[in-house]
mmCIF file of C-alpha atoms in Angstrom:
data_model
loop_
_atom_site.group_PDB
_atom_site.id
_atom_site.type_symbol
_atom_site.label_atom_id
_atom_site.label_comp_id
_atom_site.label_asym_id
_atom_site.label_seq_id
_atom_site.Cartn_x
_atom_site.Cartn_y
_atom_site.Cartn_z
ATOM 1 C CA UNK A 580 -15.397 -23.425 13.667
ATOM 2 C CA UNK A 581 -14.356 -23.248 9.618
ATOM 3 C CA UNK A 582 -11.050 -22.086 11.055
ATOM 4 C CA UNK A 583 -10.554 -24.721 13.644
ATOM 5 C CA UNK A 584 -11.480 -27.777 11.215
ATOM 6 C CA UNK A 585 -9.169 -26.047 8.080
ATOM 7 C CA UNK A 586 -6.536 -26.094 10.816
ATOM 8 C CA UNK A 587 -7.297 -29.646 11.438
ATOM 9 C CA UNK A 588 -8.539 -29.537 14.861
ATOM 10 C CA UNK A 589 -11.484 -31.403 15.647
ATOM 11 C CA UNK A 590 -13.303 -29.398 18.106
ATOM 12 C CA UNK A 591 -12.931 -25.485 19.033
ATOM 13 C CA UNK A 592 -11.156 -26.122 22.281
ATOM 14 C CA UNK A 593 -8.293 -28.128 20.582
ATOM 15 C CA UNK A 594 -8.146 -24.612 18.602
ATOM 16 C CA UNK A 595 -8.097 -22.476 21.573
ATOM 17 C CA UNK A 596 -5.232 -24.704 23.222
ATOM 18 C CA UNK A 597 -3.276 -24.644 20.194
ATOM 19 C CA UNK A 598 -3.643 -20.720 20.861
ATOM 20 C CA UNK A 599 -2.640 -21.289 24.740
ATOM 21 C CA UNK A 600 0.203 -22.867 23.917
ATOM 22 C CA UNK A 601 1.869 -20.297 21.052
ATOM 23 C CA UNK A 602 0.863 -17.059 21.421
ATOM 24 C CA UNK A 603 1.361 -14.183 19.001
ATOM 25 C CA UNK A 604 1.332 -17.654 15.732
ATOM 26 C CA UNK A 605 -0.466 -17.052 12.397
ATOM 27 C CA UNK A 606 -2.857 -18.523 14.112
ATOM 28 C CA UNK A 607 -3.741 -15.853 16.608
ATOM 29 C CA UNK A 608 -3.722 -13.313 13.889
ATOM 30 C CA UNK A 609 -6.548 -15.488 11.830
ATOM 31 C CA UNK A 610 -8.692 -15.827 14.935
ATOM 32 C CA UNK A 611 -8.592 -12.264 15.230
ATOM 33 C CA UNK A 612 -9.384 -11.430 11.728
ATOM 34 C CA UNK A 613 -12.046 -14.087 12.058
ATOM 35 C CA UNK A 614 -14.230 -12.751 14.762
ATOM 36 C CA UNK A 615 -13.607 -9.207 14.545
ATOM 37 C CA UNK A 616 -16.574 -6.841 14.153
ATOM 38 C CA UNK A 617 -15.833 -4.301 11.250
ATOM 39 C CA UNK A 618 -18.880 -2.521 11.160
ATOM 40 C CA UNK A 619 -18.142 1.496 10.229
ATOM 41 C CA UNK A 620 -18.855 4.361 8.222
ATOM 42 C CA UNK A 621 -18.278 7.940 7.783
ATOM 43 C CA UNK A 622 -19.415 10.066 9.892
ATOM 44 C CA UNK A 623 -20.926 7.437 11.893
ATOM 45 C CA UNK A 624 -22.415 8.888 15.324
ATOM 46 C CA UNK A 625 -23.073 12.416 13.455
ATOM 47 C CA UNK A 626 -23.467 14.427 17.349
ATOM 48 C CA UNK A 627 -19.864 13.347 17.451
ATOM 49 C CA UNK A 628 -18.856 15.537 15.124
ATOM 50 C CA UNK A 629 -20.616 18.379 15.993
ATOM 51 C CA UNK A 630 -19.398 18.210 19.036
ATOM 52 C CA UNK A 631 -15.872 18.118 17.902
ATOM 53 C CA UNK A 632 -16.315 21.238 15.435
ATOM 54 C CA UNK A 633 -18.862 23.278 18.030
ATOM 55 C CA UNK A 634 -16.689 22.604 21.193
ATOM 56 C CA UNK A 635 -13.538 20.833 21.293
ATOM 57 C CA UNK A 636 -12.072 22.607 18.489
ATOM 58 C CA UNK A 637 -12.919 25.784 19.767
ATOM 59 C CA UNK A 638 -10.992 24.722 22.658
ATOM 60 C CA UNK A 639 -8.210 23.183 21.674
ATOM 61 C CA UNK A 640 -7.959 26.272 19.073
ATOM 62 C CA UNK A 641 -7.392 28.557 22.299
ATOM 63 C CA UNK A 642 -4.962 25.796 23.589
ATOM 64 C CA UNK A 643 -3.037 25.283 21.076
ATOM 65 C CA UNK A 644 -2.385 28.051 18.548
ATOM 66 C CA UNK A 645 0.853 28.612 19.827
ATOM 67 C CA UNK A 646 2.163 25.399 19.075
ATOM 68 C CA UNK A 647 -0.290 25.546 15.939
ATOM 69 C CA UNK A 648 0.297 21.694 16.317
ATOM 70 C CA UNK A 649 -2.569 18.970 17.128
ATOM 71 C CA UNK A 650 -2.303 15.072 17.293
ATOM 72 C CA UNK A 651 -5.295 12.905 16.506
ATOM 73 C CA UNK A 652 -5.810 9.037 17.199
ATOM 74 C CA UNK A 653 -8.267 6.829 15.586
ATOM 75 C CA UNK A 654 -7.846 3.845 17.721
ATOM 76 C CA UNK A 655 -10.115 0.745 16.761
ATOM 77 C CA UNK A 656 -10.560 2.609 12.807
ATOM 78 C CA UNK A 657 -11.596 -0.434 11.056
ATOM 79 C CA UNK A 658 -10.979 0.021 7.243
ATOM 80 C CA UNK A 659 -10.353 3.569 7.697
ATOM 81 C CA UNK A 660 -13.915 6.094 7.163
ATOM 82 C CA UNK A 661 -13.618 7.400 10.494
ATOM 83 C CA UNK A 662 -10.238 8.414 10.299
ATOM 84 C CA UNK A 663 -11.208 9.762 6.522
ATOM 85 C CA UNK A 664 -14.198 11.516 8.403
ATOM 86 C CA UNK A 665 -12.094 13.619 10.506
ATOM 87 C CA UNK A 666 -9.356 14.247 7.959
ATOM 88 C CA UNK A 667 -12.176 15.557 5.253
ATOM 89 C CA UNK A 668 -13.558 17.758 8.320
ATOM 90 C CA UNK A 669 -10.499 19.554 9.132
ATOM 91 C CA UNK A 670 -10.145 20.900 5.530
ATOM 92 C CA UNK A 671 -13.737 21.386 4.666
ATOM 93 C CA UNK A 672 -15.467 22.712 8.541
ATOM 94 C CA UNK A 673 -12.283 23.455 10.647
ATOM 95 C CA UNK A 674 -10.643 26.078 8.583
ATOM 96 C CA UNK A 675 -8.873 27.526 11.649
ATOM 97 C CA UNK A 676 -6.291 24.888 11.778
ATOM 98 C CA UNK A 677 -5.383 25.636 7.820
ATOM 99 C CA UNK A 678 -1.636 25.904 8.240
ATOM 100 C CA UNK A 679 -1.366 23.739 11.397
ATOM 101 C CA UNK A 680 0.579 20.646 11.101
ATOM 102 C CA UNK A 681 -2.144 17.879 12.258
ATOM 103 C CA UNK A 682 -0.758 14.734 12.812
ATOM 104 C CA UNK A 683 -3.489 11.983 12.422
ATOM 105 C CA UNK A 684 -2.798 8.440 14.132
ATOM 106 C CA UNK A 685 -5.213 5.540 12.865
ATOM 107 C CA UNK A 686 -4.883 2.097 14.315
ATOM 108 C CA UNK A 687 -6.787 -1.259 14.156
ATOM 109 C CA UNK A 688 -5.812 -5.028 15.383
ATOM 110 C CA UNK A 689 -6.399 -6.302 11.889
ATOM 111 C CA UNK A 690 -3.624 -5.860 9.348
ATOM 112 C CA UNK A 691 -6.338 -6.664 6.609
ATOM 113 C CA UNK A 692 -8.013 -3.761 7.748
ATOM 114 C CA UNK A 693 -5.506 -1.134 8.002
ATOM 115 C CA UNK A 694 -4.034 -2.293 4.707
ATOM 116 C CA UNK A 695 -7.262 -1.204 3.407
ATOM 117 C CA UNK A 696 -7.250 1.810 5.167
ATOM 118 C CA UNK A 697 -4.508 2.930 3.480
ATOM 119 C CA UNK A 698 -5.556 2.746 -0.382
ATOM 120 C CA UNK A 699 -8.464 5.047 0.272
ATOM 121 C CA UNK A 700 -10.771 3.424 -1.948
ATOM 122 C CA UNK A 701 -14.526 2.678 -1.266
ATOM 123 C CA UNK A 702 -17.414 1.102 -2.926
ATOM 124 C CA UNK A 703 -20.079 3.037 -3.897
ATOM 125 C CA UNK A 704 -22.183 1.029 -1.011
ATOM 126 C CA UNK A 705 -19.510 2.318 1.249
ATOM 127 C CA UNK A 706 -19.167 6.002 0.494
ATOM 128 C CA UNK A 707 -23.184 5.973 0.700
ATOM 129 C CA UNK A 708 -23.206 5.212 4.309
ATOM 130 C CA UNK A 709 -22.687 8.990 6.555
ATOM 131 C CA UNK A 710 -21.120 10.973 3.436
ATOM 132 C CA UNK A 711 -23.128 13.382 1.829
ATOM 133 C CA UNK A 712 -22.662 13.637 -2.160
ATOM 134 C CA UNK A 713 -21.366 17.040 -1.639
ATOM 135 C CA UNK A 714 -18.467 16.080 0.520
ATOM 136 C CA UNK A 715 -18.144 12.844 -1.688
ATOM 137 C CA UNK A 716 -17.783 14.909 -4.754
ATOM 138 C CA UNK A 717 -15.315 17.391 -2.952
ATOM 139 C CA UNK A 718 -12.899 14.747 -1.368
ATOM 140 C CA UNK A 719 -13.179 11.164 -3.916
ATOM 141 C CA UNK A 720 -12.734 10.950 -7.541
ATOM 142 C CA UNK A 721 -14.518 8.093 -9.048
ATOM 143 C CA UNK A 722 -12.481 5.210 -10.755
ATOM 144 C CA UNK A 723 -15.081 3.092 -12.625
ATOM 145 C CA UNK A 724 -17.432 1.585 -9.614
ATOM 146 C CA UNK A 725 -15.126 2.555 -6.839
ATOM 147 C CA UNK A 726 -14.593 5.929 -5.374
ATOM 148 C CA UNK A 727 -10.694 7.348 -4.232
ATOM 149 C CA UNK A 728 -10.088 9.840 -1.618
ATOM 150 C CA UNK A 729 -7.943 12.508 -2.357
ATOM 151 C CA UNK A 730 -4.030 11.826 -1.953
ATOM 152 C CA UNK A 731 -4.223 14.786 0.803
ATOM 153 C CA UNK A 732 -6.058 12.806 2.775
ATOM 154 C CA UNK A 733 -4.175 9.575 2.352
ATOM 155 C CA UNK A 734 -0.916 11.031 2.482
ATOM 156 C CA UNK A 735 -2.142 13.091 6.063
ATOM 157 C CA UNK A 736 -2.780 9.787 7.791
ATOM 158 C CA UNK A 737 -0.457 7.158 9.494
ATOM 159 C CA UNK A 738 -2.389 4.150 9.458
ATOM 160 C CA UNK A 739 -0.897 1.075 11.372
ATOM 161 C CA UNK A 740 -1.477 -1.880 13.165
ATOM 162 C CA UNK A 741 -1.843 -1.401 16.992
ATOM 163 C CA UNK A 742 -3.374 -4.210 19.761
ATOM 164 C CA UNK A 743 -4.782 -1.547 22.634
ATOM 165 C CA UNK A 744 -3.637 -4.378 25.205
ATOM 166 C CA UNK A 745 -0.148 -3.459 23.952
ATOM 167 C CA UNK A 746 2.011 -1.238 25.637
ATOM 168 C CA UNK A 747 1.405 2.517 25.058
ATOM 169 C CA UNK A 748 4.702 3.872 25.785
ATOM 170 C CA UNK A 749 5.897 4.899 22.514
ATOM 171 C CA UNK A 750 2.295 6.584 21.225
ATOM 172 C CA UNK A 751 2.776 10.844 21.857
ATOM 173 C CA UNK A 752 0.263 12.625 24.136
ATOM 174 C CA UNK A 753 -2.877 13.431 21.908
ATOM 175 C CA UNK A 754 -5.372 16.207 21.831
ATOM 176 C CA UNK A 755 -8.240 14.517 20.272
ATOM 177 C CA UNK A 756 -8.792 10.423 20.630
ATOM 178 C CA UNK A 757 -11.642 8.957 19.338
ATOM 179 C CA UNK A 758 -11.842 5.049 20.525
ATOM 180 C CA UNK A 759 -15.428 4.340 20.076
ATOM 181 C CA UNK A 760 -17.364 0.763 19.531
ATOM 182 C CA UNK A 761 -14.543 -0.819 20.868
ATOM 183 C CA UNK A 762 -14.710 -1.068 24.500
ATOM 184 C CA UNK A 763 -17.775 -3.053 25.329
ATOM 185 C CA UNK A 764 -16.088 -5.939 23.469
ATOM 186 C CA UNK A 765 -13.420 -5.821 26.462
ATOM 187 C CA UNK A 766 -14.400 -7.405 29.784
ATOM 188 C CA UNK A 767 -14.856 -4.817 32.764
ATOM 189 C CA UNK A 768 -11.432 -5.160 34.565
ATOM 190 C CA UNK A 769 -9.880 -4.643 30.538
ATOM 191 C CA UNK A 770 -11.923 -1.469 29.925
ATOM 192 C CA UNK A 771 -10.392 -0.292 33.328
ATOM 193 C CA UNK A 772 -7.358 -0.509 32.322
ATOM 194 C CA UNK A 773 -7.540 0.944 29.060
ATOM 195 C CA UNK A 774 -9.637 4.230 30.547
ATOM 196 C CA UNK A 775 -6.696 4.550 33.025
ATOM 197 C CA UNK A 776 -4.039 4.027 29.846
ATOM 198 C CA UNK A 777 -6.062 6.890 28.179
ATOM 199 C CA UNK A 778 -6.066 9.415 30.931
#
């Protein structure tokens, strides 16, 4: 509603048929940023990385050490922990892939978000939420009341701006895709497609 009556339109649905009637405008991109749920941390969903480390890397070790070559999508990332999360756990818990070249795909619908995805800073309330102070220590320096990921990190991530209702064609086959508090935001016949896009 604040963004339908700074636009100048008197009720929501003048808003939504100013959308109907130019799609991909500013607009669109401020109704997205608007109503989008950025709610993340590190390590958020802990089992989910134990998983990863106990079992899928095991496997994909076996799979793949040939190649010595994995790629990793963060789809949905938000401001970037969870893509952080797994970056900080393949040099600290995963030391079989040292050497490896690990490609690491992050992606979110909000250029807001990815642009702060890519400075690696965090707030101390941020870095609080899922990291423990040993891993925070190891992988951020502190810059006054903000805290920096290492420029490994940064520099081992390609963060950009990707819609998932966009066509996947140019994204490379991935070993590992983590796409998680996304989905249920998607009607059913949506969250169809997408699981048939991902297989």
């Amino acid at each position: 509603l604040p963004l339908a009556r700074e636009g100048g339109f008197d009720e929501i649905a003048d808003l939504v048929d100013q959308l109907q009637m130019s799609p991909n405008s500013k607009l669109h991109s401020r109704v997205i940023e608007a109503v989008l749920e950025d709610e993340t941390m590190f390590f958020r969903d802990f089992s989910s990385y134990k998983f990863l480390r106990h079992s899928v890397a095991k496997d994909l070790f076996g799979k793949r050490v040939d190649k010595k070559e994995l790629n990793i999508w963060c789809a949905a990332c938000s401001s970037g922990q969870e893509a952080y999360s797994i970056s900080i756990m393949l040099k600290d818990a995963l030391k079989q892939f040292e050497g490896w070249k690990i490609n690491i795909l992050a992606t979110d619908i909000s250029p807001t978000l990815i642009k702060k995805a890519k400075t690696g800073v965090f707030s101390q309330t941020e870095v609080n939420r899922g990291l423990p102070a040993s891993l925070l220590l190891k992988h951020f320096d502190r810059e006054g009341t903000i805290w920096k990921i290492h420029d490994e990190h940064t520099s081992g991530i390609q963060f950009e701006v990707f819609n998932l209702m966009n066509d996947w064609n140019e994204l490379p086959v991935f070993d590992i895709i983590l796409m998680r508090n996304i989905l249920s935001y998607f009607p059913h016949d949506t969250q169809i497609t997408i699981y048939d896009k991902l297989f």
